[in-house]
DNA sequence: CTTCAACCACGACAACTGTAGTACTATGGG
DNA sequence: CCCATAGTACTACAGTTGTCGTGGTTGAAG
């Protein structure tokens, strides 16, 4: 198996775009090659099987979705109150809007995880760690809201972004700023 | 195009199972025939194209996901307070658990809607009407909580069920009863 | 310069897919 | 009884797919 990391990542990024644009159904070796602008057959030199490819895509998407260290550090310089939580929620939406392909690819992968135990295990680990981190972070940073508040924010934002990316006109029935404002206010309790 | 409604619905139900079990990728005429236990080629006698098939599946899924009139009437005999809202939320989870295939199929369709304007229009109409109905219903039935409360419940439950069906072990980090209890209490404000 | 492993381009192949066509069957109205 | 119509079974076909093999190129170590 070929291990040219630069080219491998370029192929994985192409795979993410293909997943977002064509869905799991369109995710073929040839589609990836075409998207990445490399000769047909290249992707199959890098990924042993379609299954293998998807596991690697999951890792790549996780990398791309993680917020940057800097942006977290930057936010932590601000006062630790409700308005900071509001800012974090806005950041999540901004990130989703800025990299729709990654979010949509992740949604495709989550559906795939339903039938591929290996992928499910990997994604479960990632998402559980993420939620745990958020709960701990909220407590340690002395941000307002208990554990349940973080969970309500988590599921509320998950649902909202899911709707915003798949059925934007339904999400648009709710004003973004007002939604986040009310969500945070009431979740914190 | 053949119009034997019983057989057509059987094929659509088979298609929903296939979507849930194999994903959009596995949704082929032959897979539907096999699932429905009819001779190969049957599904293609009923659906002009794969596109056409998916539109019809969307309609069928919507039918299957709608709560029964009786169960609504039954609930409305109960006192119109917070505990009734809690009951409604539990009903949603029960319905999702009881018909996972329909929910998973709908998730596949929502992702498809991302790239098929016709499907997106149809689903947008359905989901917008559903949300509007819930908001109006909450007000008319003199249930506690304003418009925003209903929206918070909507997105909170959407996110929770999405997680529960795709990554159950992550959702299981949160106790179901406690989640609904706190969600309703804080959403109502 | 030679060698050798990693990388790359390309093609082959069997399996599967969407779609459309054709002919058989059932049935109920005249 | 006849036959028109809807439903059904089956098949053909061209295009696409996952996967694997083969041979060529590169670039650095010896």
PDB file of C-alpha atoms (C1' of nucleotides) in Angstrom, chain D residues 6-21:
ATOM      1  C1'  DA D   6     -53.736  -4.340 -16.079  1.00  0.00           C
ATOM      2  C1'  DG D   7     -50.580  -6.920 -13.942  1.00  0.00           C
ATOM      3  C1'  DT D   8     -46.705  -9.974 -13.990  1.00  0.00           C
ATOM      4  C1'  DA D   9     -42.383 -12.610 -15.143  1.00  0.00           C
ATOM      5  C1'  DC D  10     -38.401 -12.659 -17.399  1.00  0.00           C
ATOM      6  C1'  DT D  11     -34.451 -11.214 -20.265  1.00  0.00           C
ATOM      7  C1'  DA D  12     -31.197  -8.220 -22.814  1.00  0.00           C
ATOM      8  C1'  DC D  13     -27.939  -4.674 -22.935  1.00  0.00           C
ATOM      9  C1'  DA D  14     -24.822  -1.105 -22.295  1.00  0.00           C
ATOM     10  C1'  DG D  15     -22.575   1.279 -18.757  1.00  0.00           C
ATOM     11  C1'  DT D  16     -20.280   1.316 -14.148  1.00  0.00           C
ATOM     12  C1'  DT D  17     -17.931  -0.669 -10.207  1.00  0.00           C
ATOM     13  C1'  DG D  18     -14.397  -2.897  -6.946  1.00  0.00           C
ATOM     14  C1'  DT D  19     -10.324  -5.060  -7.232  1.00  0.00           C
ATOM     15  C1'  DC D  20      -5.973  -6.714  -8.837  1.00  0.00           C
ATOM     16  C1'  DG D  21      -1.991  -7.231 -11.761  1.00  0.00           C
TER      17       DG D  21
END
